[in-house]
Tab-separated table of C-alpha atoms and ligand atoms in Angstrom:
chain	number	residue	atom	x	y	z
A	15	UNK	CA	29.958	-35.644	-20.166
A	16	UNK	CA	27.412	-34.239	-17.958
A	17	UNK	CA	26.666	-31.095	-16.784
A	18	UNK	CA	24.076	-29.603	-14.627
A	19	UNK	CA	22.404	-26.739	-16.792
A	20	UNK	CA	19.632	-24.253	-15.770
A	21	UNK	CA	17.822	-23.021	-19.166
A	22	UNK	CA	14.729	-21.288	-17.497
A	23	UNK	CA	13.529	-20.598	-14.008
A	24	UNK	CA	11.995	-24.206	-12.854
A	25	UNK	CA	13.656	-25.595	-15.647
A	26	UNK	CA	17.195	-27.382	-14.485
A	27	UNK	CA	18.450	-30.428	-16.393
A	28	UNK	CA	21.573	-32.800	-15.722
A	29	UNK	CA	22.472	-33.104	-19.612
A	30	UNK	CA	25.237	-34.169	-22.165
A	31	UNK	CA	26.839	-31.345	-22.894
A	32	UNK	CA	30.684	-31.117	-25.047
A	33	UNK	CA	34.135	-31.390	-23.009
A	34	UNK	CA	35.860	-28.523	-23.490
A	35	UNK	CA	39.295	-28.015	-25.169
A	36	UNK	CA	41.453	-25.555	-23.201
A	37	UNK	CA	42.906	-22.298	-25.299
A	38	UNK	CA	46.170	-20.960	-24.723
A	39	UNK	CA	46.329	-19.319	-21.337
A	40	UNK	CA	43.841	-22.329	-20.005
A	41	UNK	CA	43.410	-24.895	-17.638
A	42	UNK	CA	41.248	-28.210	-18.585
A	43	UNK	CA	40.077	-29.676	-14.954
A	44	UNK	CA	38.569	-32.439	-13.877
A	45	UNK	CA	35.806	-31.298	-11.828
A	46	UNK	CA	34.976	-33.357	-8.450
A	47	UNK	CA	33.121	-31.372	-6.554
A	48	UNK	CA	30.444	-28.605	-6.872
A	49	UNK	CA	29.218	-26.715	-3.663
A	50	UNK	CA	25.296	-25.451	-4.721
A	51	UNK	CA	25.142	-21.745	-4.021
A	52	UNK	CA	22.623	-19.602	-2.375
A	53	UNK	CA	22.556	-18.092	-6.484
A	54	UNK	CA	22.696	-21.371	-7.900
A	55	UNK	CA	19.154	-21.694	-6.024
A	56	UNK	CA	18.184	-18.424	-7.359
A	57	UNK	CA	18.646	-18.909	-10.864
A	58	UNK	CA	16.641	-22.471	-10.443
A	59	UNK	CA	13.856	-21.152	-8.713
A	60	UNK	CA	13.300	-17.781	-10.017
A	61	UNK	CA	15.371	-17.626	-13.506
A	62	UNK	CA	17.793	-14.735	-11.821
A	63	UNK	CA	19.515	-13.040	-9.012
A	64	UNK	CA	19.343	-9.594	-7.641
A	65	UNK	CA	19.470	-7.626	-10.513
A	66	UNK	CA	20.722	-10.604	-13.116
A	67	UNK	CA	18.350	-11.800	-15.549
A	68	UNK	CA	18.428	-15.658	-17.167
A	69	UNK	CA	18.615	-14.960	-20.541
A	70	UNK	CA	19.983	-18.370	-22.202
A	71	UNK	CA	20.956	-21.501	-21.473
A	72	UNK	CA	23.956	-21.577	-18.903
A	73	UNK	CA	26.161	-24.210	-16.902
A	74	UNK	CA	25.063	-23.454	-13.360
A	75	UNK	CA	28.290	-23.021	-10.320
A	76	UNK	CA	31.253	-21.570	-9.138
A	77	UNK	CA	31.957	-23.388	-6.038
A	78	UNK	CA	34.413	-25.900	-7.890
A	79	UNK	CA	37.705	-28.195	-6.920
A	80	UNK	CA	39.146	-30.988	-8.794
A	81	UNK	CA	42.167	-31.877	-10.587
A	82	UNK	CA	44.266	-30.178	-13.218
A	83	UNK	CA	44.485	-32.132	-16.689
A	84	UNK	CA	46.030	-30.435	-19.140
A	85	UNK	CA	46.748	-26.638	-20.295
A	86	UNK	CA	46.132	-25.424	-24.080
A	87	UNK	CA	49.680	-24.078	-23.681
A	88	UNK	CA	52.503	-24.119	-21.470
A	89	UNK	CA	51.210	-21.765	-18.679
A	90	UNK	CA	52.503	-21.281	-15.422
A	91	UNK	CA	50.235	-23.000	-12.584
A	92	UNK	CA	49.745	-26.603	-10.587
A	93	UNK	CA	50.871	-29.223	-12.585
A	94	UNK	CA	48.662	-32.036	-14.341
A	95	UNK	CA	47.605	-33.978	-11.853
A	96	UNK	CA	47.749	-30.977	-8.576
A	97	UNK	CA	44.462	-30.867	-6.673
A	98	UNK	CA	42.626	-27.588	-7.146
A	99	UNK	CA	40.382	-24.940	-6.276
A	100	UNK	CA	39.000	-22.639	-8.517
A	101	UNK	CA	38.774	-19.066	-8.017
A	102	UNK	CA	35.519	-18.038	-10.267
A	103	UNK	CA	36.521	-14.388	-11.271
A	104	UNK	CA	38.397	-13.075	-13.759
A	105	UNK	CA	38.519	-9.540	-13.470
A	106	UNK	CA	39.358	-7.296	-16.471
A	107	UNK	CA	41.987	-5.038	-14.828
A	108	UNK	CA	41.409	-2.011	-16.436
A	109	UNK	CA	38.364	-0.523	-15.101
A	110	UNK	CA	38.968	2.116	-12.472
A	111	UNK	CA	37.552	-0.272	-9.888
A	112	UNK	CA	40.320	-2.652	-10.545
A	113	UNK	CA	42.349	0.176	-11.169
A	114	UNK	CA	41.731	1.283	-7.582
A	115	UNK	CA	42.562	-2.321	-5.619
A	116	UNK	CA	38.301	-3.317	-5.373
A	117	UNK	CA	38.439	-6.054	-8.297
A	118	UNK	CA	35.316	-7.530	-6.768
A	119	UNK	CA	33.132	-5.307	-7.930
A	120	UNK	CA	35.190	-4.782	-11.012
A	121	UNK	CA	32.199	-3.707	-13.923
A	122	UNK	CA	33.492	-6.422	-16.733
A	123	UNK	CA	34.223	-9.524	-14.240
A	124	UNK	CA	34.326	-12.657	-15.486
A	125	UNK	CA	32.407	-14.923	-12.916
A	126	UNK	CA	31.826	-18.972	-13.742
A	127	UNK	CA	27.889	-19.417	-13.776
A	128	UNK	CA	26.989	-15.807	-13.780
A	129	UNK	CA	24.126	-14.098	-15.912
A	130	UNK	CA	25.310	-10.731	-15.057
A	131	UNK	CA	27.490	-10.581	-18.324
A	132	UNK	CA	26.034	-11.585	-22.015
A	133	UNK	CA	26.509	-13.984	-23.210
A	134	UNK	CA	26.476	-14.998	-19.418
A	135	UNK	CA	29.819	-16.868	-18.524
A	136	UNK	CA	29.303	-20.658	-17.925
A	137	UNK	CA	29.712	-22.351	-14.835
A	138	UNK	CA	31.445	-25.475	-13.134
A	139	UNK	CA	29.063	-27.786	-12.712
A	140	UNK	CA	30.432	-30.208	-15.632
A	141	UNK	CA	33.051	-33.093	-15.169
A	142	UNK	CA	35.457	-31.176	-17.418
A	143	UNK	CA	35.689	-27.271	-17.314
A	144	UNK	CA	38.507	-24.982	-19.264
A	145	UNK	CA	38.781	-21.930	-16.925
A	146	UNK	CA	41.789	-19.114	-17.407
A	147	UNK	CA	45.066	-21.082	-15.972
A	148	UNK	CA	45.377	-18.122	-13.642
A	149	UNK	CA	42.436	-18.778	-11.635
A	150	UNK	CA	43.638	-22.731	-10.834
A	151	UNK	CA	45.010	-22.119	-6.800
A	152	UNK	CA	46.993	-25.534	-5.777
A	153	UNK	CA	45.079	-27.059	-2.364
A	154	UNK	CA	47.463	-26.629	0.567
A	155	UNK	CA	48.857	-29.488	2.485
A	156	UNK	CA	46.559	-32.052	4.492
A	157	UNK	CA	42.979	-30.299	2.570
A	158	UNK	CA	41.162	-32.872	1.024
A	159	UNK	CA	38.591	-31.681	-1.603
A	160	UNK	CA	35.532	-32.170	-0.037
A	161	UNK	CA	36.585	-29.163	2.849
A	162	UNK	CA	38.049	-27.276	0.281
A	163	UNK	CA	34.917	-27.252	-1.595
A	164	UNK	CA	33.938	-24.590	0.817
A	165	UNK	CA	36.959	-21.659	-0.492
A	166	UNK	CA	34.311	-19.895	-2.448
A	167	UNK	CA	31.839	-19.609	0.097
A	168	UNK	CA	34.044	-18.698	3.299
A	169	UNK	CA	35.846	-16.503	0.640
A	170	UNK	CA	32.771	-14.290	0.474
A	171	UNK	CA	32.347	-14.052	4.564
A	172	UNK	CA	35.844	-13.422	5.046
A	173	UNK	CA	35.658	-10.558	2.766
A	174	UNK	CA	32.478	-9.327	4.615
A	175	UNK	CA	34.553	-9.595	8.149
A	176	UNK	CA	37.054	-7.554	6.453
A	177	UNK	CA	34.614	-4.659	5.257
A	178	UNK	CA	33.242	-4.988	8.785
A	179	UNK	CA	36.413	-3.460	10.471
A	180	UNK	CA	38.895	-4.772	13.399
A	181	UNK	CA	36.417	-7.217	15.044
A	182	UNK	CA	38.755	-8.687	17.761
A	183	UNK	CA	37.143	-8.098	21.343
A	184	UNK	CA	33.932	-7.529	19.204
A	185	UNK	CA	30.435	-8.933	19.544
A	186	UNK	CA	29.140	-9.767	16.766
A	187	UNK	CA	26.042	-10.388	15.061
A	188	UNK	CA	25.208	-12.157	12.396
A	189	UNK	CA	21.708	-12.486	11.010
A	190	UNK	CA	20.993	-15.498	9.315
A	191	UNK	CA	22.710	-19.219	9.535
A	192	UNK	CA	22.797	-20.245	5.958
A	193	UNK	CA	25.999	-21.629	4.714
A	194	UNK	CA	27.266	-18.015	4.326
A	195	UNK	CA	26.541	-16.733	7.968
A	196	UNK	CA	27.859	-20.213	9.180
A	197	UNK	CA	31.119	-19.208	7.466
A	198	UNK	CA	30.539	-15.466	8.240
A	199	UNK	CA	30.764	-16.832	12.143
A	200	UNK	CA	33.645	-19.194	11.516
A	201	UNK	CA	35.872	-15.801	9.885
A	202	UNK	CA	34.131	-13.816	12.698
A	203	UNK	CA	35.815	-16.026	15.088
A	204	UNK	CA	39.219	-16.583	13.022
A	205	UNK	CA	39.224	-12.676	13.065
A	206	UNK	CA	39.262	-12.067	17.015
A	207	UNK	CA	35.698	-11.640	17.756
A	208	UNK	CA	34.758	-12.404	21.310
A	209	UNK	CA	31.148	-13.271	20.901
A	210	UNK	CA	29.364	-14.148	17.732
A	211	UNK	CA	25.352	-14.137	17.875
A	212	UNK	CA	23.524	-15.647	15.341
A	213	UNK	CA	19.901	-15.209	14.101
A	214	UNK	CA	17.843	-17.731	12.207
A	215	UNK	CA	14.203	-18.788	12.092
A	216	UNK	CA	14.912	-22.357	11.823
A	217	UNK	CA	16.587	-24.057	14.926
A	218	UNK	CA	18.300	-27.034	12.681
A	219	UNK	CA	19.871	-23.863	10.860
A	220	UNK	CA	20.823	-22.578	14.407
A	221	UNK	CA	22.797	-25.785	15.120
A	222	UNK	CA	24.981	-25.810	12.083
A	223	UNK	CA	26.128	-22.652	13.186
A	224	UNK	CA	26.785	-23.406	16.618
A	225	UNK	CA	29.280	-25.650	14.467
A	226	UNK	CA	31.154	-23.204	13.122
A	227	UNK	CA	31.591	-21.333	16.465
A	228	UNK	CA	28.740	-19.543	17.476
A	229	UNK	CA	28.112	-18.664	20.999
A	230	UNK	CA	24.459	-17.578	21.256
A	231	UNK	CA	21.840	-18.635	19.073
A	232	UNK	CA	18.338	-16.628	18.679
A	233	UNK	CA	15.257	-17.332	17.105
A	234	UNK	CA	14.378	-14.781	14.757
A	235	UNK	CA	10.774	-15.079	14.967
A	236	UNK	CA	10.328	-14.929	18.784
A	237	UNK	CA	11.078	-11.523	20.329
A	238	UNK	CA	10.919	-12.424	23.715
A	239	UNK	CA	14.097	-14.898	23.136
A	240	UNK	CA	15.890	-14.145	26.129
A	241	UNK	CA	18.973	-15.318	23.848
A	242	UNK	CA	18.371	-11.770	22.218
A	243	UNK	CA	21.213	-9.358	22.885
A	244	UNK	CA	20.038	-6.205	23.975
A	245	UNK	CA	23.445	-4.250	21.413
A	246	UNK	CA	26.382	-5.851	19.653
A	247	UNK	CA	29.701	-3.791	18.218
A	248	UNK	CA	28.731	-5.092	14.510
A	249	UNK	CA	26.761	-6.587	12.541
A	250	UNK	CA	26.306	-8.753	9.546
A	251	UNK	CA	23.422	-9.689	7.564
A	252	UNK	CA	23.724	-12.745	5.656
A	253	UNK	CA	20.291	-13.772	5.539
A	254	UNK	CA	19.402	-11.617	2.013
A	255	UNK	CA	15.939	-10.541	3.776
A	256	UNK	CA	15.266	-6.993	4.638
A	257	UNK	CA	14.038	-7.702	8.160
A	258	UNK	CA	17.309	-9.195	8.781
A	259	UNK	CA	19.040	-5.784	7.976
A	260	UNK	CA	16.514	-4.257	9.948
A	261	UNK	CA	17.083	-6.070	13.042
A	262	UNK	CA	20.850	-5.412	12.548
A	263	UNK	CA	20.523	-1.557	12.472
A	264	UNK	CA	18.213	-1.974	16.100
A	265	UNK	CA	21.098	-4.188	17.444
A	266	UNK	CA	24.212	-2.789	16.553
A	267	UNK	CA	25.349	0.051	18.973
A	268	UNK	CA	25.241	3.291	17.845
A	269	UNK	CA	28.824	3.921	15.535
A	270	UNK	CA	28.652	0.883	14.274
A	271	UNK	CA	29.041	-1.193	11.210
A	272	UNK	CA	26.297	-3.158	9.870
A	273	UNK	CA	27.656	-5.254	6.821
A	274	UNK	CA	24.844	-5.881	4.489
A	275	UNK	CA	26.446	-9.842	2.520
A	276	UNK	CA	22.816	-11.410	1.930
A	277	UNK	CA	21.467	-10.672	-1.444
A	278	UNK	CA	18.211	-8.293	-1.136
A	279	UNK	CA	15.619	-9.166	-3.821
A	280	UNK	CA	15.838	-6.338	-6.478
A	281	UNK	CA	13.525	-3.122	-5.916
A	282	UNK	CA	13.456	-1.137	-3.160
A	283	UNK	CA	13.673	-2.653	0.843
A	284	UNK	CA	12.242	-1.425	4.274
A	285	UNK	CA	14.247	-0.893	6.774
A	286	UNK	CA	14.647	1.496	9.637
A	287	UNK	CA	16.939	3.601	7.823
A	288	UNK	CA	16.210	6.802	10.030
A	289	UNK	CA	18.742	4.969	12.702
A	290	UNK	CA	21.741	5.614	9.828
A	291	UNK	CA	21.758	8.678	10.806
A	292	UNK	CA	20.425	9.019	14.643
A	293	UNK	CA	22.904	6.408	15.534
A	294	UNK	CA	25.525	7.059	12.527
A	295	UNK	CA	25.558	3.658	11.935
A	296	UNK	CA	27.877	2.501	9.072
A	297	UNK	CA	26.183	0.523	6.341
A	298	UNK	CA	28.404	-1.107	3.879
A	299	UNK	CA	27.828	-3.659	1.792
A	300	UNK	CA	30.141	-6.894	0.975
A	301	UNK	CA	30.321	-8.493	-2.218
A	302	UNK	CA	32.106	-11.561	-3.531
A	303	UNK	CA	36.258	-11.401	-2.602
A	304	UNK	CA	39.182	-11.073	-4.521
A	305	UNK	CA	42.307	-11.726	-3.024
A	306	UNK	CA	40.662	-13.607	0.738
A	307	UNK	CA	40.422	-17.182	-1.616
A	308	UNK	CA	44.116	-17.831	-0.451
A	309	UNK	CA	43.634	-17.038	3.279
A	310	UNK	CA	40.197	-19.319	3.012
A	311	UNK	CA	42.344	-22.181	1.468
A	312	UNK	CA	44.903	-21.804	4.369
A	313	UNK	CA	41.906	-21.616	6.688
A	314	UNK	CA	40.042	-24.735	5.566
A	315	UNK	CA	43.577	-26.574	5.890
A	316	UNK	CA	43.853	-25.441	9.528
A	317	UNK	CA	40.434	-26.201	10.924
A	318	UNK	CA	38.617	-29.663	10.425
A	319	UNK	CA	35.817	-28.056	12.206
A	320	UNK	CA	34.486	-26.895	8.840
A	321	UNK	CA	33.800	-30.487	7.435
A	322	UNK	CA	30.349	-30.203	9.592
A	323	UNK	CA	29.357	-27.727	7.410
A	324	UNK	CA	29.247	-29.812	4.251
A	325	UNK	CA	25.892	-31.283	5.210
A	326	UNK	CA	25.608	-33.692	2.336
A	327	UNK	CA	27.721	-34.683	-1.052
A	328	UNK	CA	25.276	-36.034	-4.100
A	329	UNK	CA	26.059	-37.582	-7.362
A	330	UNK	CA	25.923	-34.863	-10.218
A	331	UNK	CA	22.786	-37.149	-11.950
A	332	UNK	CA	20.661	-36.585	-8.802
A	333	UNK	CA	21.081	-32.278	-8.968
A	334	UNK	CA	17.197	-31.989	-8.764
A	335	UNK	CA	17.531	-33.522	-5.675
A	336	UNK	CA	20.715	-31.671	-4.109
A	337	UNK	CA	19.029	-28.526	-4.967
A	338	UNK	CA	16.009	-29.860	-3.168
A	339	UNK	CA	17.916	-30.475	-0.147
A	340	UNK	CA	20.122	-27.234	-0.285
A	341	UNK	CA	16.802	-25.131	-0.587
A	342	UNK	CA	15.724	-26.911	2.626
A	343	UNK	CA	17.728	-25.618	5.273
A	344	UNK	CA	15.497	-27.567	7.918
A	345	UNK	CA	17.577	-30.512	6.544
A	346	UNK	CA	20.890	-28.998	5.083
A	347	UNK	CA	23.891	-26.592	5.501
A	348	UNK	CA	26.519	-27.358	2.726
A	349	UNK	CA	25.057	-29.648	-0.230
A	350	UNK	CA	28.030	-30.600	-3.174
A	351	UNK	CA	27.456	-31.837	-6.320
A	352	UNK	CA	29.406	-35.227	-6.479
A	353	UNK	CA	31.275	-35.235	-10.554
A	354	UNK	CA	33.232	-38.319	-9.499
A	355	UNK	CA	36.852	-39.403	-9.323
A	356	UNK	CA	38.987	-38.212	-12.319
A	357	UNK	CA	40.171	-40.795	-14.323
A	358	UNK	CA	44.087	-41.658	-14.232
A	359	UNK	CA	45.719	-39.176	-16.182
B	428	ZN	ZN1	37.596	-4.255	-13.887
């Protein structure tokens, strides 16, 4: 069956690779679609993300729905047959992290497609997958797998509104119109805010997220934008570049909370951190979600707005060129891997 594998930076193949046999405890699932992550990109262009390394071969996603086949032993969860999404974490529970309610960042997570453990834990982008039946979250009502595609990814913004604070009444900022900040905007907006502003350098970027709800759009590269807000109540950088989290700590008033979601390449960044403490500004950073997948489901199932968002859907044996497009974002929001219809059960 095939499966979309990255085995070195540069180096991404669409390959044969062995269906899976679920365990006891696990799901076998039928994948059908594949969202292509902001790390997905990561690992294909520079062999890593922040701080994880590539270090062997590995099945590349975690943005996955499709349908449940079979378990490897009576286990409770949707039956054979149920639509799915897949939460992609596994946390191990006993770590005081988990131990104190923040399984996100739980230090022995199991993630699908993530180098940060060894050997890293494969990913979704395969036809079949086997993941732990406890991560297998029925799709509600009236959501059709191509919207719900998107859990994962407005999982990971509603988490960062929630580490942002009460934003209803707020304005908002959000730096950066990726798939993430879209989403980032849409929770914004699903959380109360009154005004979400949005930062991008590319205007076809810009537009996507004037889809998911934004009310002012600036260009990032033109200072005298008279789009620019002179403060907002809070901020969220989603754009994984330092100047982004610099132009949130200049924007956001001063006792505010600047969420910092985008990835930052590893090392050190500049910013203007001497406003932390002339403005106590709040910086805290978001990562991944734990328990904000259900919420996203219920989300997706209320608002067909979202569908804009999934920019393009691509057969699994063209990935080269879905990760083309999703690395453009002149020409894409939202690109999903395509695994095809499962097969009567
Ligand atoms: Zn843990």
């Amino acid at each position: 069956m095939p499966g979309c594998v990255i085995h070195a930076a540069g180096d991404l193949r669409v390959e044969d690779v062995p269906a899976p046999r679920p365990g006891p405890g696990e799901a076998l699932v039928a994948v059908r679609y594949g969202g292509v992550c902001g790390s997905d990109l990561h690992y294909w262009r520079h062999g890593g993300v922040g701080d994880f390394r590539l270090r062997e071969r590995m099945l590349l996603g975690h943005e996955v729905v499709g349908t449940v086949v079979a378990y490897g032993s009576p286990a409770p969860g949707p039956a054979a047959g149920t639509s799915v999404a897949v939460h992609p974490a596994t946390p191990c529970g006993v770590c005081p992290e988990c131990a104190d309610g923040r399984r996100n960042v739980c230090r022995d997570t199991r993630y699908l497609g993530s180098a940060a453990r060894f050997p890293h834990v494969q990913g979704g982008f395969a036809a079949r997958i086997v993941v732990p039946a406890g991560q297998l979250r029925a799709l509600p009502a009236g959501l059709g797998m191509r919207r719900a595609a998107l859990a994962e990814p407005l999982s990971v913004a509603l988490h960062a509104v929630r580490r942002a604070g009460d934003l209803a009444g707020r304005h908002v900022l959000v730096t950066g119109a990726g798939p993430i900040g879209c989403l980032v905007v849409a929770a914004a907006k699903a959380a109360g805010a009154a005004h979400v502003t949005v930062t991008d350098l590319l205007p076809a970027a810009l537009e996507y997220a004037r889809a998911a709800g934004a009310d002012t759009l600036v260009r990032a590269d033109d200072p005298q934008d008279a789009n620019r807000p002179a403060e907002v109540d809070t901020a969220v950088e989603a754009s994984g570049v330092a100047a982004g989290l610099d132009t949130c700590l200049r924007l956001v008033r001063r006792g505010g909370v600047v969420v910092q979601l985008g990835m930052l390449p590893q090392g050190p960044s500049p910013f203007a951190g001497n406003l932390l403490v002339s403005r106590e500004i709040e910086l805290r950073g978001a990562f991944r979600f734990d328990g904000e997948f259900d919420g996203a489901l219920r989300l997706l199932a209320a608002e067909p707005a979202f569908d804009a968002l999934v920019s393009a859907v691509v057969p699994v044996r063209d990935a080269a060129s879905a990760f083309e497009l999703a690395a453009d974002r002149s020409r894409s929001c939202k690109v999903l891997l395509d695994f095809g219809a499962a097969p009567a059960a």
